[in-house]
Tab-separated table of C-alpha atoms in Angstrom:
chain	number	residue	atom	x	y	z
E	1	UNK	CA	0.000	0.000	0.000
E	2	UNK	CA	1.697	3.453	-0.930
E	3	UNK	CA	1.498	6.226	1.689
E	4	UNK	CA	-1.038	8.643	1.065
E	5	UNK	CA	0.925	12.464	0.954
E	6	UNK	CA	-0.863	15.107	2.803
E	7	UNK	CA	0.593	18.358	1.773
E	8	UNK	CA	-1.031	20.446	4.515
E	9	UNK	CA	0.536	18.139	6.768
E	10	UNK	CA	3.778	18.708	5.258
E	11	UNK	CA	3.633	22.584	5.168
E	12	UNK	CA	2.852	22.727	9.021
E	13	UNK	CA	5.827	20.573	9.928
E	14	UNK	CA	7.834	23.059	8.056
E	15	UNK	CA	6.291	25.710	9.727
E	16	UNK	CA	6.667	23.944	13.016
E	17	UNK	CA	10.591	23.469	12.428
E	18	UNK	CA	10.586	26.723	11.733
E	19	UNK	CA	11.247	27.330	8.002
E	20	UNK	CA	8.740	30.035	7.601
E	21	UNK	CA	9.450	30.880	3.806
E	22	UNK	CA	9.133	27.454	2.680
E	23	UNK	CA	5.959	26.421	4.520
E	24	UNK	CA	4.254	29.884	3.250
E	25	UNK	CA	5.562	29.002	-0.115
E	26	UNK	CA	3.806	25.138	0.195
E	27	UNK	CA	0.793	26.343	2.091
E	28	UNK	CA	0.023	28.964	-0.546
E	29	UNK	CA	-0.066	26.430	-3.662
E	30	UNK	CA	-3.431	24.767	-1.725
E	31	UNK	CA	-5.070	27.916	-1.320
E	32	UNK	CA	-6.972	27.723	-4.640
E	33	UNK	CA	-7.904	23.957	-3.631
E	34	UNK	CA	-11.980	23.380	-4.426
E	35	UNK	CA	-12.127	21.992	-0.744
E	36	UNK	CA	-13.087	25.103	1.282
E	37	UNK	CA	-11.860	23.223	4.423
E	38	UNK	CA	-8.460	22.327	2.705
E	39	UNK	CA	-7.925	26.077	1.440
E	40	UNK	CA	-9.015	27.484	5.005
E	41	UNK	CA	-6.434	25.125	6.176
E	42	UNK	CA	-3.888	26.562	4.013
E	43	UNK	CA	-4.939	30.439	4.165
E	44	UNK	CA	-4.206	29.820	8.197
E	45	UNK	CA	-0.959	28.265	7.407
E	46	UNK	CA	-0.117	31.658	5.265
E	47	UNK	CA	-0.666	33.777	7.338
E	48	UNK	CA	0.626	32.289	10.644
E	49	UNK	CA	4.078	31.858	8.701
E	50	UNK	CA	3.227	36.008	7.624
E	51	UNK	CA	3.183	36.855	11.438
E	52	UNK	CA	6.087	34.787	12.069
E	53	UNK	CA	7.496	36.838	9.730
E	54	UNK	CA	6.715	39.965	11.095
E	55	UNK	CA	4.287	40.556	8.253
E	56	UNK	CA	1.325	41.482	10.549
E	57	UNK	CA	-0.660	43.156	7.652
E	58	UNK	CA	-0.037	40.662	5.388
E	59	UNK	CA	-1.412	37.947	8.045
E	60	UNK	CA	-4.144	39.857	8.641
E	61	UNK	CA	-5.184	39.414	4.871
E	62	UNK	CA	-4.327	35.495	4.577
E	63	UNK	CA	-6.445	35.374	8.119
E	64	UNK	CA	-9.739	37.328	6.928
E	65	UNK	CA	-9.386	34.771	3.242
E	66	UNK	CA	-9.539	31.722	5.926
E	67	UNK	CA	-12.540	33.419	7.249
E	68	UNK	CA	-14.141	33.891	3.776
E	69	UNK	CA	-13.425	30.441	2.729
E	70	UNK	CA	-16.768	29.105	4.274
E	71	UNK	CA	-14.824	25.537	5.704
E	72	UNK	CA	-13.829	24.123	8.757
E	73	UNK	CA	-11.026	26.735	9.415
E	74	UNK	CA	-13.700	29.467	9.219
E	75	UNK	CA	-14.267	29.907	12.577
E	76	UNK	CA	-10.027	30.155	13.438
E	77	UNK	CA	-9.810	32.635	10.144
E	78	UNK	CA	-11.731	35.094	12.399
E	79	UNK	CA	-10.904	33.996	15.667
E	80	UNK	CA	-7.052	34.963	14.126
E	81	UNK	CA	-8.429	38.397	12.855
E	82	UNK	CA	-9.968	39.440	15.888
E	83	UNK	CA	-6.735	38.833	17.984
E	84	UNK	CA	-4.528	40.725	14.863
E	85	UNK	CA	-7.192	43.300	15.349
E	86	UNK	CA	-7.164	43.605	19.153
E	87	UNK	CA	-3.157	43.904	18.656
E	88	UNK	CA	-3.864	46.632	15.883
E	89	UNK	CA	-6.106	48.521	18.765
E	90	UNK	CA	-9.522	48.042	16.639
E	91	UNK	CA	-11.212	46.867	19.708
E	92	UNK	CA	-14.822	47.264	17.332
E	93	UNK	CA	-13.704	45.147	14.651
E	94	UNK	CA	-12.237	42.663	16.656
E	95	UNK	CA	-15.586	42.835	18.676
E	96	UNK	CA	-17.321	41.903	15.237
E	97	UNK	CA	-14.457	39.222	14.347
E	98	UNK	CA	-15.035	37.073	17.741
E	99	UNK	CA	-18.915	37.513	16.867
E	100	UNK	CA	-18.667	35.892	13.822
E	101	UNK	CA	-15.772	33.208	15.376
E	102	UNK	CA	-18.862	32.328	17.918
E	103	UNK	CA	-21.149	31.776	15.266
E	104	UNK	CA	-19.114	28.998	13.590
E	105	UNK	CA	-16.982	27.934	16.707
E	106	UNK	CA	-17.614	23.873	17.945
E	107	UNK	CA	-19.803	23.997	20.891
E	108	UNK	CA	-16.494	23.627	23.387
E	109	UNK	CA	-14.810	26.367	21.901
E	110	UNK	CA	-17.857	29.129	22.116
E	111	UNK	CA	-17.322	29.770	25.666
E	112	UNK	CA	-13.844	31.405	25.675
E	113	UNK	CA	-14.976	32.999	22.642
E	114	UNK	CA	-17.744	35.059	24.611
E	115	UNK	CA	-15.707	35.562	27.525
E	116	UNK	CA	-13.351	37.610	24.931
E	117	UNK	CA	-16.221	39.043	23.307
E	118	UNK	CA	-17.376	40.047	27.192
E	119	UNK	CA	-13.987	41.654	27.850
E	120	UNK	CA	-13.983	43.437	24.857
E	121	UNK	CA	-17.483	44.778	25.474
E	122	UNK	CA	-16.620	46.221	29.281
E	123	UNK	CA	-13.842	48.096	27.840
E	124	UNK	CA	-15.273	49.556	25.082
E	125	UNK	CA	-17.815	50.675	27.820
E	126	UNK	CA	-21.047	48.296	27.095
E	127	UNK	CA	-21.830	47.184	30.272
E	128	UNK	CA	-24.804	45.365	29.667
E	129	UNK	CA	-23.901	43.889	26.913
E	130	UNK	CA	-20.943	42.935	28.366
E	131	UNK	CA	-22.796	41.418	31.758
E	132	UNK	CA	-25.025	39.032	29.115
E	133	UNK	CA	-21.891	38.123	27.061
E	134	UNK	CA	-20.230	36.509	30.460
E	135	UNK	CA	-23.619	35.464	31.353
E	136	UNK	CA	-23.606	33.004	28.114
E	137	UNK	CA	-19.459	32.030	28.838
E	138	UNK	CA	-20.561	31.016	32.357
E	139	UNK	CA	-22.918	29.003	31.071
E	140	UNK	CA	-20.488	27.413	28.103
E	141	UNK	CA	-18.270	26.585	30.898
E	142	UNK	CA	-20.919	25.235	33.502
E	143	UNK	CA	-22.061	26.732	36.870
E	144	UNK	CA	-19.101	27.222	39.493
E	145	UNK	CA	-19.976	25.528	43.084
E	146	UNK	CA	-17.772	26.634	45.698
E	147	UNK	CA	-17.054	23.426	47.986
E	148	UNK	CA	-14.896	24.951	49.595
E	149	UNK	CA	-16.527	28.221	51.022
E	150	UNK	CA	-19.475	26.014	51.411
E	151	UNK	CA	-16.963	23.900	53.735
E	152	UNK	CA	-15.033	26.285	55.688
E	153	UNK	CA	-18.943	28.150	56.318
E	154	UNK	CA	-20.170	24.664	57.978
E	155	UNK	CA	-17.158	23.980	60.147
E	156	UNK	CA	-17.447	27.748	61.644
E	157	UNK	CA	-20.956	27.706	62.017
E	158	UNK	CA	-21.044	23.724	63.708
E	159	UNK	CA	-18.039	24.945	66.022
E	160	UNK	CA	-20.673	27.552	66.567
E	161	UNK	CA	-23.418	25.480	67.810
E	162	UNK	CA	-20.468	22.803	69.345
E	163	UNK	CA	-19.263	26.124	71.526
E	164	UNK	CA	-22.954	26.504	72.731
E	165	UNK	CA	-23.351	22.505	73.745
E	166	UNK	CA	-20.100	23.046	75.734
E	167	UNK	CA	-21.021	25.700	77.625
E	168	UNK	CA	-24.285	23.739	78.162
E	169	UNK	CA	-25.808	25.585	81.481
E	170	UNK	CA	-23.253	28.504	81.798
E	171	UNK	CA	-24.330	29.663	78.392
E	172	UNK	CA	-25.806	32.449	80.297
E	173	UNK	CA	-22.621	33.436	81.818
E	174	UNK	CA	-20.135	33.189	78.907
E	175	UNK	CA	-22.051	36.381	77.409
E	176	UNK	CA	-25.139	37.034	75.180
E	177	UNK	CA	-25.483	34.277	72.698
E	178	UNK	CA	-26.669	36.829	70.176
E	179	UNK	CA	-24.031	39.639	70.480
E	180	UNK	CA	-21.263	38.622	72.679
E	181	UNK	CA	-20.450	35.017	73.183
E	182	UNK	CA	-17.359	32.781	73.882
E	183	UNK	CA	-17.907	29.329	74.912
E	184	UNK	CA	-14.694	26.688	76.541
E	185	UNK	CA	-13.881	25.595	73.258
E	186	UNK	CA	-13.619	29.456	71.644
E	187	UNK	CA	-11.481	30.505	74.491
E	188	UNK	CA	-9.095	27.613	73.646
E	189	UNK	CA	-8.877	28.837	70.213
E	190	UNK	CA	-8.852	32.569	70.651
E	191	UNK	CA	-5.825	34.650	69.063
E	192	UNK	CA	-3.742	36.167	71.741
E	193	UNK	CA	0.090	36.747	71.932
E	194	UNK	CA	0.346	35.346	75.517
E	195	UNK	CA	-0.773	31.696	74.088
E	196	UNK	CA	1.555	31.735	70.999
E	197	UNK	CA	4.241	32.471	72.881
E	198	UNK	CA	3.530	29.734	75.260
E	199	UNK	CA	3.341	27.406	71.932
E	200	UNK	CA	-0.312	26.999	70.756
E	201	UNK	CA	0.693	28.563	67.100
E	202	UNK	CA	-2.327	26.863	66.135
E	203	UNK	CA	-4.671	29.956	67.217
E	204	UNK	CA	-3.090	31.638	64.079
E	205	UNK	CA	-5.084	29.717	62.235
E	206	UNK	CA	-7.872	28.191	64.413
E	207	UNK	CA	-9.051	31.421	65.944
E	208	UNK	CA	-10.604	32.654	62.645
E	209	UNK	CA	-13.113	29.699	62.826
E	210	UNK	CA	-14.474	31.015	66.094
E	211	UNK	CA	-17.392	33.708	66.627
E	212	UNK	CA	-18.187	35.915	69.121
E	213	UNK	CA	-22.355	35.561	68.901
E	214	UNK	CA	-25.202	34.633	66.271
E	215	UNK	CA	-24.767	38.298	64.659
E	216	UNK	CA	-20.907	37.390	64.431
E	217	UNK	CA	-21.037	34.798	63.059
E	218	UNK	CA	-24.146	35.780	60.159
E	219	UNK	CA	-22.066	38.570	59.027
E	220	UNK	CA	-18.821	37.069	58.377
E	221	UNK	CA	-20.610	33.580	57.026
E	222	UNK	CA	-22.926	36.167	54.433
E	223	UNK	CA	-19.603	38.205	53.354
E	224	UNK	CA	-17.381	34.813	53.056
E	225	UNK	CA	-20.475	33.246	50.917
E	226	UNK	CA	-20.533	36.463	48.642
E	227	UNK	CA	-16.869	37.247	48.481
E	228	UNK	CA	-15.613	33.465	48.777
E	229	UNK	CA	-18.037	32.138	46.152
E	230	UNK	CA	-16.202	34.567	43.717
E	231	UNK	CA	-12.092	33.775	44.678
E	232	UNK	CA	-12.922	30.213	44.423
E	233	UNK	CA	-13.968	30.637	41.056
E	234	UNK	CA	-10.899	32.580	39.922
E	235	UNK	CA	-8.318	30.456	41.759
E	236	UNK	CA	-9.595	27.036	42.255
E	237	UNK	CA	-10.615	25.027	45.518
E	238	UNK	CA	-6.668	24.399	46.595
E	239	UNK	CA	-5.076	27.734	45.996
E	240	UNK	CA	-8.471	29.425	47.459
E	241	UNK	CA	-7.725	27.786	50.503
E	242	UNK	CA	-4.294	28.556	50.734
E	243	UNK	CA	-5.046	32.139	50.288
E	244	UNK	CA	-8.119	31.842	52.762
E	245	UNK	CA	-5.281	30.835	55.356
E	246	UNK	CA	-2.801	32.673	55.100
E	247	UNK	CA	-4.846	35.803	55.423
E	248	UNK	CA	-6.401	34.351	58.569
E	249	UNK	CA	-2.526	34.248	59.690
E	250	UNK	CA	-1.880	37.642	58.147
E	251	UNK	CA	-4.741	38.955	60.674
E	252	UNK	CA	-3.715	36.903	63.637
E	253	UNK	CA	0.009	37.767	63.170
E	254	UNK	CA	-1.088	41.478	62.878
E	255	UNK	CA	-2.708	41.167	65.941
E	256	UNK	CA	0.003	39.889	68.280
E	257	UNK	CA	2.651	42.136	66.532
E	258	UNK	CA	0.721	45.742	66.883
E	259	UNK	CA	-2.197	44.765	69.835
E	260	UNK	CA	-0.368	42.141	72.031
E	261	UNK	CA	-2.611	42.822	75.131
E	262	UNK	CA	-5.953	41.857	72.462
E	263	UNK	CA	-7.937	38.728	72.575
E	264	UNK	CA	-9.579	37.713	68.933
E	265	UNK	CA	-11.781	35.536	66.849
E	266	UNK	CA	-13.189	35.476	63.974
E	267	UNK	CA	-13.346	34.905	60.049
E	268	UNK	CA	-13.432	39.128	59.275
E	269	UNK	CA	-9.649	38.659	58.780
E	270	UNK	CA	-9.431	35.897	56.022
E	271	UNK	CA	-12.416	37.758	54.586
E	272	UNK	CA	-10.636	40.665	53.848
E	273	UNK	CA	-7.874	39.337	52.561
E	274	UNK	CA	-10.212	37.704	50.423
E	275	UNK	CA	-12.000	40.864	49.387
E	276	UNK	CA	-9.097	42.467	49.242
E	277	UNK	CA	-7.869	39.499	46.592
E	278	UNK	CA	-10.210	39.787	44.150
E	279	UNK	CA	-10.144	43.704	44.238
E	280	UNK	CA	-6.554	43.527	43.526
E	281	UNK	CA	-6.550	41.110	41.025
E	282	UNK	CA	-9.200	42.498	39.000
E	283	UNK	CA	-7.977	45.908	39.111
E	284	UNK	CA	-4.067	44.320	37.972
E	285	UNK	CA	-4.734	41.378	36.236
E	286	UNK	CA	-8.045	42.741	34.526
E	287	UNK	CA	-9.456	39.223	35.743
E	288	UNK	CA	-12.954	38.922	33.519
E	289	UNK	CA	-15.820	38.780	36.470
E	290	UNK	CA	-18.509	40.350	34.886
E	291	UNK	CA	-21.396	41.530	37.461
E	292	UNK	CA	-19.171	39.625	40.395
E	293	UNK	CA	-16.587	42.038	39.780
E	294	UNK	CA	-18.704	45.051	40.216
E	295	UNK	CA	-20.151	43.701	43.249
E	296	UNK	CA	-16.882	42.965	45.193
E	297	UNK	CA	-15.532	46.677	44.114
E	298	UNK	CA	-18.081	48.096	45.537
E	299	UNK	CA	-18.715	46.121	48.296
E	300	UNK	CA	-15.055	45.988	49.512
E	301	UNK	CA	-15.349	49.765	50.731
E	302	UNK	CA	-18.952	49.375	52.458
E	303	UNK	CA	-17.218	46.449	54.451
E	304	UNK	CA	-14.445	48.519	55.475
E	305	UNK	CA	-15.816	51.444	56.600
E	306	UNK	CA	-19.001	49.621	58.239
E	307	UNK	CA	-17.118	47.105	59.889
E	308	UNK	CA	-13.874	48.011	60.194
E	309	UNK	CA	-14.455	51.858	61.405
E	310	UNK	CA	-18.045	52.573	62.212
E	311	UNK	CA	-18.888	49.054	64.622
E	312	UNK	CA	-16.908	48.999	67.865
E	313	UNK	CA	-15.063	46.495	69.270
E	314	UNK	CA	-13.823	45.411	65.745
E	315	UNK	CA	-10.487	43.937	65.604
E	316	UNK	CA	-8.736	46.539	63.593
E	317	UNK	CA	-5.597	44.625	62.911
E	318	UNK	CA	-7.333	41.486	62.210
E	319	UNK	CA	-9.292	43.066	59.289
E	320	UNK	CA	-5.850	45.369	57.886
E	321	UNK	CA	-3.703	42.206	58.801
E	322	UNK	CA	-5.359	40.071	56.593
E	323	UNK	CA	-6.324	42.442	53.983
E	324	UNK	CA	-2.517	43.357	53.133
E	325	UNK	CA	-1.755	40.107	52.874
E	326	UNK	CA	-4.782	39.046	49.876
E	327	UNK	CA	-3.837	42.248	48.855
E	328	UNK	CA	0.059	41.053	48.193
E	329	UNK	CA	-1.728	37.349	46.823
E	330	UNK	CA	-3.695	39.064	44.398
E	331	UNK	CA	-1.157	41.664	43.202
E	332	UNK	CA	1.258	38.672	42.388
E	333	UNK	CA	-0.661	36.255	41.637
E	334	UNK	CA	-2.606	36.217	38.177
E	335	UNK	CA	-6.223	34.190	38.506
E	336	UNK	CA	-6.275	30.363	36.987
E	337	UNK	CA	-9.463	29.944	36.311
E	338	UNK	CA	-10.664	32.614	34.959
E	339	UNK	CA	-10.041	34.802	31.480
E	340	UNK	CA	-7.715	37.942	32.494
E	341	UNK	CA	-6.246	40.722	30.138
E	342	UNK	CA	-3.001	38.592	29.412
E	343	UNK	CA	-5.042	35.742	28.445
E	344	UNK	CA	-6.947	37.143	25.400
E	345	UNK	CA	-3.826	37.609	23.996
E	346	UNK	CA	-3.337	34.612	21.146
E	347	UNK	CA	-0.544	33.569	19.015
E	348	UNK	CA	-1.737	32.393	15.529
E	349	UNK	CA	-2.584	29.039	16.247
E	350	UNK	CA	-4.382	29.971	18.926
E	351	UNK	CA	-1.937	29.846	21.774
E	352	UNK	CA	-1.932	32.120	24.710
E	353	UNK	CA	0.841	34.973	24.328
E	354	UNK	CA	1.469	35.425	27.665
E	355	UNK	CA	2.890	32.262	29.334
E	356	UNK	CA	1.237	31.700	32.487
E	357	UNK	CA	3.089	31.575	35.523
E	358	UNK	CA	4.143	28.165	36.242
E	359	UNK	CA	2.829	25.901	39.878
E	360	UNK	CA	6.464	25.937	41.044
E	361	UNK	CA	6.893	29.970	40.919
E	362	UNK	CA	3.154	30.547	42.616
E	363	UNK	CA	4.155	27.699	45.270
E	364	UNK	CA	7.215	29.684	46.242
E	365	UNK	CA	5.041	33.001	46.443
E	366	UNK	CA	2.930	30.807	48.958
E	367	UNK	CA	5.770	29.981	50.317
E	368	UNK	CA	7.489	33.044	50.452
E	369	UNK	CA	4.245	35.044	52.675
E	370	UNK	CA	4.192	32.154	55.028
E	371	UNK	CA	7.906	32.585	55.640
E	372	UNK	CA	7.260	36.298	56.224
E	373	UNK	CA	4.301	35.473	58.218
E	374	UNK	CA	5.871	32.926	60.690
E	375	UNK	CA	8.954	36.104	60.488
E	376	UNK	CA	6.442	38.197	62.220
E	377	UNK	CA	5.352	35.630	65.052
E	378	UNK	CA	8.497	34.977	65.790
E	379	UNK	CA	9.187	38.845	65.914
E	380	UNK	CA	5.996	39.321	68.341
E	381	UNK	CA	6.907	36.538	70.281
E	382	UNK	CA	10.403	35.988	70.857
E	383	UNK	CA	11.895	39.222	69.390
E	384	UNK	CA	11.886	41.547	71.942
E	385	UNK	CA	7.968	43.571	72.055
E	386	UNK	CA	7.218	44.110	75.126
C-alpha cells in the first residue's frame, strides 16, 4: 500500500521546524484547492508563517481569506483576525471578528470565545452587553460551586453550635449568645500573643473559625459566601484555601505584633484578605468577572468602613492584617481559572501569548508570605515587644 501524501501536513511541519518561507511558499499552492476546508487550512498556514514573519498586515489578509473560505477553518480565520485586530487597537472590529468566530466555533470552543467578546465589550464601555456576554461564557463553561466556602462556612458555624453545647448551662454566663459570646472551646482557640508564645501557634489559624455571637457569626458567614463564592472561582478550591489561610494568619500575626494585650476571633480577617484578593486582582490582572466584579468593588469599601471603622469592638488589625496580605496574593498572583487581560492575547494558532506563571513559581510566592508570616510571630513573640 503506498502512503497517502498530505501536503497540509507537510507545510505545518515546516512551519513547526521553523522554516517560515518554505511552509508559506507550500501552504500557498493549496489555497486555490476546491475543498473550502483544505484552502481554510492553508490560508491559516499563510498567514501564521506572515506573522512569524513579522508581516502582521499581510497575516491579517491570509487570516480574513480563511474566514471567507466558508470551511472548517472558518471559525479560526476570524478567531485569528480578531486577535490581529485587538493587537492593531480596533477593539470594534475585533468585537465583530469574535462575533462571527462564535457563530461557527464547535460547541467547546464558544465559551472562551464570549468571555473575549465580554472583555472586549466592558472596555469599550457596554456594560450590559458585556454582563449578558459573560452570562452566556458562564454558562459554556458550567455553573461554578464553591465546595470549599461552602466547607469552611459549615465547620465555623457547627463549632458555633459545638461552643454553645459546651457551655451547656453557663451559656448564660459566657455572654449574650446573640451579640457577645465565647464558649470553653472558643477561648481555647482565641488569638492572643500570651498563648503563641507559650506554643499553641495553632490559634493563628484556628481562631478565625471562632465567633463571638449569632450576629458574628451571620455577618462574616454572608460576606465569606458572597466574596468566597467569587475567589474560588478565579483560583480554584486548593489555591483558594491557601489564600483563605494565610490571610487568617496575616490577621492573627497582625494582631500579636501591633495589639499584644488583644484577645480575637473570627473569620473578618481571612475575609478581607479575600476581598481584598479579588479587588486587587481584577484591578491588575483585569481578571474577567462580569457583574461579580462590580459587586466585590463596591462592596469591599462598604465592608471597610461599616465594619472596620463605624462598629466597635472590631479587631482593627485582624481586618488590615489580613487584607494586606490578599492584597500582596492578588497583586502577584494572576487568577487560573478565569479569562484575564493577558489571556486574550493569542498567538496564531491559537496559543496564549502570555505564558502563564508556572505551579512551582506561585508555590514559592505561597511559600514566600508564610515565611514572612511565621517572620512576624516569631518577631511578636520571641523578638523583643514588650
Amino acid at each position: 500500500m503506498a502512503d497517502v501524501h498530505d501536503p497540509l501536513a507537510d507545510a505545518r511541519a515546516l512551519l513547526d521546524a521553523g522554516d517560515v518561507d518554505e511552509a508559506r511558499r507550500s501552504a500557498e499552492r493549496l489555497t486555490s484547492d476546491p475543498d473550502p476546508s483544505v484552502a481554510g487550512a492553508a490560508w491559516m498556514i499563510v498567514g501564521e508563517a506572515r506573522y512569524r514573519a513579522d508581516d502582521e498586515p499581510g497575516a491579517l489578509v491570509a487570516w480574513r481569506a480563511a474566514a471567507a473560505g466558508g470551511g472548517s477553518s472558518s471559525w479560526l480565520g476570524w478567531r485569528s483576525v480578531a486577535g490581529q485586530l485587538v493587537r492593531d487597537g480596533d477593539l470594534d472590529g475585533a468585537l465583530e471578528a469574535y462575533r462571527e468566530a462564535e457563530r461557527r466555533a464547535p460547541p467547546d470552543e464558544r465559551g472562551a470565545i464570549a468571555n473575549r467578546i465580554a472583555w472586549l465589550l466592558k472596555e469599550t464601555g457596554h456594560d450590559f452587553a458585556a454582563r449578558r456576554a459573560f452570562n452566556r461564557a458562564r454558562g459554556a463553561y458550567a455553573s461554578h460551586v464553591p465546595y470549599v466556602s461552602f466547607a469552611l462556612i459549615a465547620i465555623c458555624v457547627a463549632l458555633f453550635g459545638i461552643d454553645v453545647a459546651m457551655a451547656g448551662g453557663d451559656v448564660a454566663r459566657q455572654g449574650d449568645i446573640v451579640n457577645d459570646f465565647i464558649g470553653p472551646l472558643g477561648i481555647e482557640n482565641v488569638i492572643s500573643r500570651q498563648a503563641v508564645a507559650a506554643g499553641e501557634w495553632w490559634r493563628i489559624f484556628t481562631s478565625a473559625f471562632f465567633h463571638l455571637g449569632l450576629i458574628h457569626l451571620a455577618l462574616n458567614m454572608g460576606a465569606l459566601y458572597m466574596f468566597g463564592s467569587v475567589a474560588e472561582r478565579m483560583y480554584g478550591s486548593v489555591e483558594y484555601l491557601v489564600i483563605y489561610l494565610l490571610s487568617a494568619a496575616g490577621g492573627s500575626v497582625l494582631t500579636i505584633v501591633l495589639d499584644p494585650t488583644q484577645s480575637a476571633a473570627g473569620a473578618s480577617g481571612a475575609i478581607f484578605g479575600i476581598v481584598a484578593l479579588v479587588f486587587v486582582a481584577t484591578q491588575r490582572h483585569r481578571a474577567a468577572l462580569g457583574a461579580e466584579g462590580r459587586v466585590v468593588t463596591s462592596g469591599l469599601l462598604v465592608y471597610l468602613l461599616v465594619f472596620t471603622f463605624v462598629v466597635p469592638g472590631i479587631s482593627w488589625t485582624g481586618h488590615l492584617g489580613g487584607m494586606a496580605t490578599g492584597a500582596v496574593l492578588g497583586w502577584l498572583l494572576p487568577p487560573t481559572r478565569v479569562a484575564t487581560l493577558a489571556s486574550f492575547w493569542r498567538r496564531p494558532e491559537g496559543g496564549e501569548l502570555f505564558r502563564p506563571l508556572s505551579p512551582a513559581v506561585r508555590v514559592a510566592v505561597y511559600v514566600a508570605v508564610a515565611f514572612v508570616l511565621a517572620a512576624g510571630t516569631w518577631f511578636a513573640t520571641r523578638g523583643g515587644i514588650g
